[in-house]
XYZ file of C-alpha atoms in Angstrom:
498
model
C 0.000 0.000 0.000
C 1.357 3.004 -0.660
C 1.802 5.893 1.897
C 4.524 8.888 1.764
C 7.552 8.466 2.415
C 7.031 10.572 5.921
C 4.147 8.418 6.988
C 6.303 5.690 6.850
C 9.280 6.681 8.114
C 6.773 7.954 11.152
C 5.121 4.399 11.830
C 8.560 2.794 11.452
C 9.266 4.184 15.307
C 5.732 3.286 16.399
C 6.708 -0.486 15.629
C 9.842 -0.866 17.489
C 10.166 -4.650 17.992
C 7.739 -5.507 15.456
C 7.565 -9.111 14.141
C 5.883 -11.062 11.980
C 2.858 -12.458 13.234
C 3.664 -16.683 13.093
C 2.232 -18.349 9.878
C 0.175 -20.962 11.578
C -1.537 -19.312 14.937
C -2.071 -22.004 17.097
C -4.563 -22.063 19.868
C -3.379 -20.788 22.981
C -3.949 -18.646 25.988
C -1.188 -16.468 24.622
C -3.089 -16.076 20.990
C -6.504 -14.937 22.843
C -4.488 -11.815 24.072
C -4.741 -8.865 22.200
C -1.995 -6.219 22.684
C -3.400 -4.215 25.795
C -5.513 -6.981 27.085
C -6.222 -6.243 30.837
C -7.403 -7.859 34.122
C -10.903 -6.932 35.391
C -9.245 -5.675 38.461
C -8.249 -2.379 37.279
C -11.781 -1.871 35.335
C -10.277 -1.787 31.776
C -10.978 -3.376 28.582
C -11.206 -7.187 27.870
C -9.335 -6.165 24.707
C -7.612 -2.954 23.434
C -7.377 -2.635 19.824
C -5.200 0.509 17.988
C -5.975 1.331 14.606
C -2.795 2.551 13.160
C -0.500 2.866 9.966
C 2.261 0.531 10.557
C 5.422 -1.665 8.391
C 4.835 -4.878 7.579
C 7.233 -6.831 6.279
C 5.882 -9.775 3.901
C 9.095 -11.109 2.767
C 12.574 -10.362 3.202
C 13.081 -6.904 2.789
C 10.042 -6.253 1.214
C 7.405 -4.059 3.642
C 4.799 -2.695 2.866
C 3.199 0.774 4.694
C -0.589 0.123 5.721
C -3.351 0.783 7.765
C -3.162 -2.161 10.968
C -4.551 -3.199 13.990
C -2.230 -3.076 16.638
C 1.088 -2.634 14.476
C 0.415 -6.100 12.824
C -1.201 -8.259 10.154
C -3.603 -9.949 10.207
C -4.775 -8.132 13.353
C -4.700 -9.940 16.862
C -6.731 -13.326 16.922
C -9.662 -12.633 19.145
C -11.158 -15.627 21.078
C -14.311 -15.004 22.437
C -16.528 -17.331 24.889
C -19.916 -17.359 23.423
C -22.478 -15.396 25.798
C -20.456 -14.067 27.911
C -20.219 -9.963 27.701
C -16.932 -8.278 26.500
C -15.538 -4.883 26.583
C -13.538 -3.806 23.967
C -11.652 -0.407 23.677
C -10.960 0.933 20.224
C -8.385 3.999 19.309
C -7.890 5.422 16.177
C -4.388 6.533 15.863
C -5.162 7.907 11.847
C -6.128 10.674 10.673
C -9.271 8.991 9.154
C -12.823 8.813 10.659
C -12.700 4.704 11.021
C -15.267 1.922 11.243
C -14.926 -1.451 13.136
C -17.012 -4.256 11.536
C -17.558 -7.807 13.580
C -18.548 -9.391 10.804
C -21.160 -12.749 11.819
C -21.722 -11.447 14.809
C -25.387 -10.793 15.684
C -24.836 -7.328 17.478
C -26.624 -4.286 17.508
C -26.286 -1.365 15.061
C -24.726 0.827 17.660
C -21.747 -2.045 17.551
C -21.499 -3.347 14.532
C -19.089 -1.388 12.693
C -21.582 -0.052 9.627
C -21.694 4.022 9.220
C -24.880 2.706 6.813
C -26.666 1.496 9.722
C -25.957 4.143 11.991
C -22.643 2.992 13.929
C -21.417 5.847 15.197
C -17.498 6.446 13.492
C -14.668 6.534 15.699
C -13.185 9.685 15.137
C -9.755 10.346 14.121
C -7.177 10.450 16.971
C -10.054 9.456 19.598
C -11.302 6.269 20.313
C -14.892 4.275 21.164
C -15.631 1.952 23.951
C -17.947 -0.863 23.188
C -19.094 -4.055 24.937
C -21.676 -6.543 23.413
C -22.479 -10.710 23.855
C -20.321 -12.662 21.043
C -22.370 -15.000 19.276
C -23.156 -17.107 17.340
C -20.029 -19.440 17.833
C -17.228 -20.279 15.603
C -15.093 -18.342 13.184
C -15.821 -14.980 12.602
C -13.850 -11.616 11.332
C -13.655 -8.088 12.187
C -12.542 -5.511 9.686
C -12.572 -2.130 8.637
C -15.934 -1.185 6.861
C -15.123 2.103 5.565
C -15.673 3.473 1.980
C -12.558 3.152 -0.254
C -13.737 4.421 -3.852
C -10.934 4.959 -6.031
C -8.390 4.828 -3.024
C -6.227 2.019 -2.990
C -4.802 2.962 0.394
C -8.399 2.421 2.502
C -11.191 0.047 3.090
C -10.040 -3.356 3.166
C -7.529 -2.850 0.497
C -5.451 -2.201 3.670
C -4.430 -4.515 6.668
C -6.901 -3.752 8.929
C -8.492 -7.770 9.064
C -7.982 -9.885 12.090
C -9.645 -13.564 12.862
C -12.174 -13.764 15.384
C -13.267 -17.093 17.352
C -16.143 -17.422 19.371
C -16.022 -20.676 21.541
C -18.517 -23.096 21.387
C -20.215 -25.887 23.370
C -18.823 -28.410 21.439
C -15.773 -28.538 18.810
C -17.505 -29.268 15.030
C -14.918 -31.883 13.564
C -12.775 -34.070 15.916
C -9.401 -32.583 16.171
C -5.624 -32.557 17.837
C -5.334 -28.587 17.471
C -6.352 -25.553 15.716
C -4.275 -23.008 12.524
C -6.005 -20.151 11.829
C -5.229 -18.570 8.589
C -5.440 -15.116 7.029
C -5.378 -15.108 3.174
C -4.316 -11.687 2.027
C -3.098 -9.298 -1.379
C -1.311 -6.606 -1.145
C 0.481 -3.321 -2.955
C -3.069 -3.320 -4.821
C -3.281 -1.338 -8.874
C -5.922 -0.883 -11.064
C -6.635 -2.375 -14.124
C -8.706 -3.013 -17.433
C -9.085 -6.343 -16.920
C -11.261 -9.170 -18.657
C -13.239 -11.215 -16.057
C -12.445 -14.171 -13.283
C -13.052 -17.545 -14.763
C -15.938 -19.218 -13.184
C -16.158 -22.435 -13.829
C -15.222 -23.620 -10.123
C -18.853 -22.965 -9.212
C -21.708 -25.967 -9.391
C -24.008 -25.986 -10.318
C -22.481 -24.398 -13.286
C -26.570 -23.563 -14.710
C -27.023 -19.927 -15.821
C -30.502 -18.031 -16.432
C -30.432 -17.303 -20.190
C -32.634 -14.231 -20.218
C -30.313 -12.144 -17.402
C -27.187 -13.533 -19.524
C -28.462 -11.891 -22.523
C -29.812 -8.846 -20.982
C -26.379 -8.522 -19.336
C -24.125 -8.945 -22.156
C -26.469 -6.388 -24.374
C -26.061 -3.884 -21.888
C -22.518 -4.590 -22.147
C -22.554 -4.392 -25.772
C -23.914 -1.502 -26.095
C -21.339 0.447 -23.459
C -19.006 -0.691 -25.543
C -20.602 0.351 -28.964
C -20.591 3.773 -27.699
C -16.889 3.914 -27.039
C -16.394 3.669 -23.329
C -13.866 1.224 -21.678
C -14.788 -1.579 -19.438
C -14.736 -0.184 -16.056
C -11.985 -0.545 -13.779
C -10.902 -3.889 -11.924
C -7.970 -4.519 -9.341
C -5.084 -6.598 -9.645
C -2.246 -7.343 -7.068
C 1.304 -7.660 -7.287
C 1.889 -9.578 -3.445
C -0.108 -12.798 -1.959
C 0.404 -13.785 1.782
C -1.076 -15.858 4.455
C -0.502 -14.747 7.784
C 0.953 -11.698 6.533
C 3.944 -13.816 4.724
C 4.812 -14.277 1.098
C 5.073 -17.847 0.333
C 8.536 -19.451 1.724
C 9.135 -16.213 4.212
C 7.196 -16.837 6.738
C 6.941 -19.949 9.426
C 6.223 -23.328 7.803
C 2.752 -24.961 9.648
C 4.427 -27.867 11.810
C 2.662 -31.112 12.086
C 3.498 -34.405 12.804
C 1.855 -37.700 11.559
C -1.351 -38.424 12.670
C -2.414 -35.381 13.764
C -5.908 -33.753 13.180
C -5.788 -30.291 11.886
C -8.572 -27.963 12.046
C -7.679 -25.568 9.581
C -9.562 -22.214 10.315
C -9.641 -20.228 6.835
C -10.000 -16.548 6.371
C -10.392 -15.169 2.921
C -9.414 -11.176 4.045
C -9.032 -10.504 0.396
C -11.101 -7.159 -0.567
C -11.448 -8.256 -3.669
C -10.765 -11.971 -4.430
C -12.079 -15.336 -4.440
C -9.444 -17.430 -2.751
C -8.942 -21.383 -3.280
C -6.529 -23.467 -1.396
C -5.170 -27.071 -1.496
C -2.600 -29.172 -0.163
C -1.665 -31.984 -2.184
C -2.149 -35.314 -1.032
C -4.013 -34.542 1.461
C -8.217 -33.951 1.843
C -10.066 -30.934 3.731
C -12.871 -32.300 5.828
C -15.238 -29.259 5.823
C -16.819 -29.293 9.157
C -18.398 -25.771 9.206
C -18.739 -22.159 6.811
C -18.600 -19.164 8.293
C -18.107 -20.749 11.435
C -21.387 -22.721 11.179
C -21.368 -26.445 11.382
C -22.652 -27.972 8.111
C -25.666 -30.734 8.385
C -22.917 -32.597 6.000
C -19.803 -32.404 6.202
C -17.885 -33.158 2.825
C -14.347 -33.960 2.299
C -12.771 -32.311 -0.159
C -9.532 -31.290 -2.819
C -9.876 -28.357 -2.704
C -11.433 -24.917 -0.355
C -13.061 -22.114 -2.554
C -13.909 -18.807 -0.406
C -15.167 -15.169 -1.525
C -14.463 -12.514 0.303
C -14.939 -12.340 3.673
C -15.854 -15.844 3.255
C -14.406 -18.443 6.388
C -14.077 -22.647 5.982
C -13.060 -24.665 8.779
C -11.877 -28.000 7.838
C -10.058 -31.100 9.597
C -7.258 -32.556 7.362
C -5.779 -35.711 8.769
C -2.013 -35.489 8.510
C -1.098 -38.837 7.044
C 0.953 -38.418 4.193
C 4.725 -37.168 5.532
C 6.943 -34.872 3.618
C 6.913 -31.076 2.957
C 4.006 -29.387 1.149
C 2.831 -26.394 -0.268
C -0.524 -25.113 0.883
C -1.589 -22.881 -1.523
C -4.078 -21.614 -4.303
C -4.395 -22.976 -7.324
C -3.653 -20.202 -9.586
C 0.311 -20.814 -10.793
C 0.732 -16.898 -10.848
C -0.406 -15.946 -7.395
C 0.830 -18.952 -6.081
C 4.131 -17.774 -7.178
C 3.668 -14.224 -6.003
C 3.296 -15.742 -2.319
C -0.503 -17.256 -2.273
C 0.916 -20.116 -0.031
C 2.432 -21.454 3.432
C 4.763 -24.363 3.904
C 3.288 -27.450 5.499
C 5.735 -29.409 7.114
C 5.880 -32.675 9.225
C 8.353 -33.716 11.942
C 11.738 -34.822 10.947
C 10.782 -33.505 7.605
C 13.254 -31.574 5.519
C 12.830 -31.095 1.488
C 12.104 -28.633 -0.965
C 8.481 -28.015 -0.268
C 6.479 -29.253 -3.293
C 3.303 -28.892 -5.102
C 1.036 -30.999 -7.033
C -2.131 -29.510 -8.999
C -5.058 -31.169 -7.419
C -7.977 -32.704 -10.104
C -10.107 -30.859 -11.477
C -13.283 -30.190 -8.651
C -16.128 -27.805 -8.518
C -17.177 -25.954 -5.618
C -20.795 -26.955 -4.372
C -22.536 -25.283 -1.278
C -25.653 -27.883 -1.566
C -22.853 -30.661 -1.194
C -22.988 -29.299 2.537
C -26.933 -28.874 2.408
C -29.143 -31.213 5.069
C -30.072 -34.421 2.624
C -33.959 -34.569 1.573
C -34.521 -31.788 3.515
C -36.796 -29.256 2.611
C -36.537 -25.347 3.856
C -39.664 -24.009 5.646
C -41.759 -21.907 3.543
C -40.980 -17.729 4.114
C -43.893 -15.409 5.290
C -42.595 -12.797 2.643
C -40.376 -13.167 -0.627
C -38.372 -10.410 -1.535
C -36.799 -10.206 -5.099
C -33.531 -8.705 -6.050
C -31.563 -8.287 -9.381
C -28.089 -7.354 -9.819
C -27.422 -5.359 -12.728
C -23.614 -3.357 -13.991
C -23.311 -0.144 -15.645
C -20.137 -0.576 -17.150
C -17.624 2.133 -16.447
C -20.656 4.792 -15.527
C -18.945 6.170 -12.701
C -16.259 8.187 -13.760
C -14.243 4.407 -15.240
C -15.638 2.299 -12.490
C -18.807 0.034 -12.493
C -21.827 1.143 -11.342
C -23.509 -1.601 -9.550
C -27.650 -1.640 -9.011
C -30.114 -3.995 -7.065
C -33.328 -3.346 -8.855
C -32.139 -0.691 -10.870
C -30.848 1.328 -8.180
C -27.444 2.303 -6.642
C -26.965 3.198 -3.103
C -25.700 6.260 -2.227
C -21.554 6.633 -2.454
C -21.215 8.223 0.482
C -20.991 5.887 3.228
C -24.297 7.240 4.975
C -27.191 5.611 5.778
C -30.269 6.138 2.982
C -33.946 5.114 3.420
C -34.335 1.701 3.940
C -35.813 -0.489 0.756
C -36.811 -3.600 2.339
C -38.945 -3.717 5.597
C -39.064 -6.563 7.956
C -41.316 -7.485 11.177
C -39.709 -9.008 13.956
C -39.684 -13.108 14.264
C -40.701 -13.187 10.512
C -38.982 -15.848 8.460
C -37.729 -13.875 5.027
C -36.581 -15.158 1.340
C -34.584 -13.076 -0.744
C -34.466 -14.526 -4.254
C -31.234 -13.195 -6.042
C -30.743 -12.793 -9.460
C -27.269 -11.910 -10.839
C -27.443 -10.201 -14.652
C -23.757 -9.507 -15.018
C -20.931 -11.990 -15.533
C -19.228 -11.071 -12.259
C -19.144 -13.174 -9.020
C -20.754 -11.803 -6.312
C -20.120 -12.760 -2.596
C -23.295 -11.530 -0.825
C -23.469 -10.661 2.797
C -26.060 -9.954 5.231
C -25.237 -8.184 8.228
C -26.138 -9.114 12.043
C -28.293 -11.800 10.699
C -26.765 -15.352 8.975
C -29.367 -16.516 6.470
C -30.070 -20.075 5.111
C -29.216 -21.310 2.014
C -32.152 -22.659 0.069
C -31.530 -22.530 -3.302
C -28.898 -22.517 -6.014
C -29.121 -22.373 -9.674
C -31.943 -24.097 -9.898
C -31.141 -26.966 -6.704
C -33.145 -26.829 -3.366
C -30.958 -27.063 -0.590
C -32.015 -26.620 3.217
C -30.021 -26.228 6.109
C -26.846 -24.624 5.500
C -26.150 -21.391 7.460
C -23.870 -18.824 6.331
C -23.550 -14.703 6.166
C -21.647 -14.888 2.628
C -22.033 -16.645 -0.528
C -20.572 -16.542 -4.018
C -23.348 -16.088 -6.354
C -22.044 -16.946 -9.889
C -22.480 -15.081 -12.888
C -26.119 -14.867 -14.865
C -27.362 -17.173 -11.688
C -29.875 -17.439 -8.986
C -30.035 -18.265 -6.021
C -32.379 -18.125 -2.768
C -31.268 -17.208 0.569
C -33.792 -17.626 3.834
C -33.316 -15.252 7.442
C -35.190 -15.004 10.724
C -35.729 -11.306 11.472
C -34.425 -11.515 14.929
C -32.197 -8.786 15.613
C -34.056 -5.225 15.246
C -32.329 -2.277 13.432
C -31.090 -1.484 10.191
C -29.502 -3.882 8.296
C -27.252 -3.998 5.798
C -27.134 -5.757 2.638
C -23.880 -6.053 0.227
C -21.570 -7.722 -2.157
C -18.787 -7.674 -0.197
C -16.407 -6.907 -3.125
C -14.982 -3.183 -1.990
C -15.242 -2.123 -5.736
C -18.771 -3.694 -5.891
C -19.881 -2.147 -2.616
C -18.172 1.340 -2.857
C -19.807 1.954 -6.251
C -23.747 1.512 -5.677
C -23.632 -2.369 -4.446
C -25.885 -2.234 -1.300
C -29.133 -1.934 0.156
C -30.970 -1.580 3.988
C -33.467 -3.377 5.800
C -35.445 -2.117 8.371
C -37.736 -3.354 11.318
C -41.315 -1.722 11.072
């Protein structure tokens, strides 16, 4: 990311004895601390989190200047013990109005971190004290949820992500121990770029009628001379905050039961991951167990997306963990996987070819329960309207690009069960999130599916899908595709409670 030269030079005293946070963060009493944690004799915070600019160094002298939490990235794991209160004190250290998200959390709208919703910002050089209930359990994320626009250096183009884990009754997925990991780009550029290839989504079915009223519109943008609107492309991959091969290998020994927790803290990417000759047992999304769990070659995540997944550590050696695209791979996508009395070049091994399925997960023969209302929602790009970037509509309208809250366009009544059926009429993927709320998957392209709970989902391009939610948690509520350049450019909507 870049900053000047004196912002840098500025942060580079603030992070006297810096290091790099280790590549696999292992559950511990030492990992729930955040920097500033405190006892409850003195009356402070459970946690204390700074938001700051700080050096990070992602490979060998290679650093990168960027927004942080705490002087590090990711930001501090936070465990949480579900239903029991915490307090946690925020500064701002920038010079920029900031916004906490907890994403999955169900929290009210004074605390969850959403200027659209009415969070109140915490102001520049000041700081906000909040305390709330964690919940639900499992893996969860908090992030920065400002507005970046055409500013590479803010929103989550910059390091301010950090894991969150809320503990739960019971474990999903037998298991020896616990690796959370943070996938990350950085030093982020524009581009004119064609489109991500898709065809790791299934079902692979696409609605005819929004494909051609998508590529018409597209046609005719392009008939009158305009460019396809802007697109972002990195130049540096990490996990943990490391390039591949500069950063701490993940240390197992045979036999062991891994429960890899995976964050994609990309603001921009979808994210896939495999370790070869080994299988990911997905136990829970978004830190929700699945009705099936499904082991698999390969993990596919959109943004903000989180799998958890037991991999059973039988097949000795020294591996590369890592996506499946060659290029980002070798631009540091990737962390070294490596077993006890174990030394080798680490190596990779394509996996085979394998689709990426959310009704795999889905409750078998199950049926959702019918909704009480039905909303409908289509997704629609003006290519390069907005001074080069997308314009992005839901029913032909774009929120506001300010970052403040407008009139709400949905309307909900407490204890209701809803159904929002999606439509997607652009070629883009879309990773849809609902906030304080997770919602049930019920439908994709065309297949019924019941019982898998989420609060983000890749909805493929010129495709439907259905998506069920209890309105239990009162306030305004945020609706998004949680791609920055989607969101920041007309991508959202609100619910209310009436």
């Amino acid at each position: 990311m870049s900053k000047t030269r004196r912002e840098f030079i500025r942060t580079m005293g603030a992070a006297a004895g810096w290091a790099a946070i280790p590549a696999g963060i292992v559950r511990s009493r030492a990992d729930a601390l955040a920097s500033g944690q405190s006892s409850e004799q003195n009356g402070a915070a459970d946690y204390t989190i700074h938001i700051k600019v700080s050096p990070v160094e992602i490979a060998p002298k290679r650093i990168v200047s960027t927004t942080t939490y705490n002087g590090q990235f990711p930001g501090p794991l936070l465990r949480f013990k579900e239903g029991r209160p915490v307090t946690v004190e925020i500064h701002n250290d920038t010079d920029t109005a900031e916004q906490l998200h907890w994403h999955g959390q169900k929290v009210s709208t004074d605390v969850d971190g959403a200027s659209e919703e009415g969070t109140p910002f915490i102001p520049a050089h000041g700081q906000r004290r909040i305390t709330f209930t964690p919940g639900p359990a499992g893996i969860r994320l908090y992030h920065t949820h400002n507005r970046a626009g055409a500013n590479l250096a803010e929103g989550q183009y910059n390091g301010e992500v950090g894991a969150v884990y809320i503990e739960p009754r019971e474990e999903p997925g037998a298991h020896d121990r616990e690796v959370f990991l943070v996938l990350k780009e950085f030093e982020p550029k524009f581009s004119r770029g064609g489109d991500m290839d898709q065809d790791f989504l299934a079902p692979a079915t696409r609605n005819t009628e929004l494909k051609e009223t998508g590529e018409t519109a597209m046609k005719a943008s392009l008939a009158k001379g305009m460019p396809k609107g802007y697109e972002v492309e990195y130049d540096a991959f990490t996990i943990n905050g490391r390039m591949l091969g500069h950063g701490e290998p993940v240390k197992v020994k045979a036999g062991e039961r891994v429960l890899f927790h995976v964050v994609n803290g990309s603001a921009t990417e979808m994210r896939s991951l495999a370790l070869p000759g080994h299988v990911f047992r997905v136990v829970a999304l978004d830190g929700n167990p699945v009705p099936n769990a499904a082991s698999l070659p390969v993990l596919w995540l959109g943004p903000a997306e989180r799998v958890s997944a037991v991999v059973e550590m039988k097949n000795p050696g020294v591996w590369v963990l890592g996506d499946l695209d060659d290029d980002d791979r070798r631009h540091g996508m990737g962390i070294v996987v490596e077993y006890a009395g174990r030394s080798a070049k680490p190596a990779w091994t394509a996996p085979p070819k394998f689709k990426w399925n959310y009704a795999r997960f889905a409750k078998a023969g199950a049926k959702a329960s019918p909704p009480d209302q039905a909303f409908d929602m289509t997704f629609a790009k003006d290519n390069a309207a907005e001074e080069g970037f997308n314009r992005w509509t839901i029913n032909g309208v774009a929120y506001p690009m300010t970052g403040e809250s407008a009139p709400a366009a949905f309307h909900l009544t407490e204890r209701k069960r809803y159904r929002i059926r999606m439509k997607n009429a652009s070629d883009d993927i879309h990773p849809i999130h609902l906030h304080r709320h997770s919602f049930e998957l019920t439908r994709i392209a065309g297949v019924s599916a019941a019982g898998v709970m989420m609060d983000v989902m890749m909805l493929g391009g010129y495709q439907e899908a259905e998506i069920d939610f209890v309105a239990d948690n009162p306030g305004l509520t945020l609706f998004h595709c949680h791609q920055q350049l989607h969101m920041d450019f007309g991508f959202m909507t609100l619910f209310d409670y009436v």
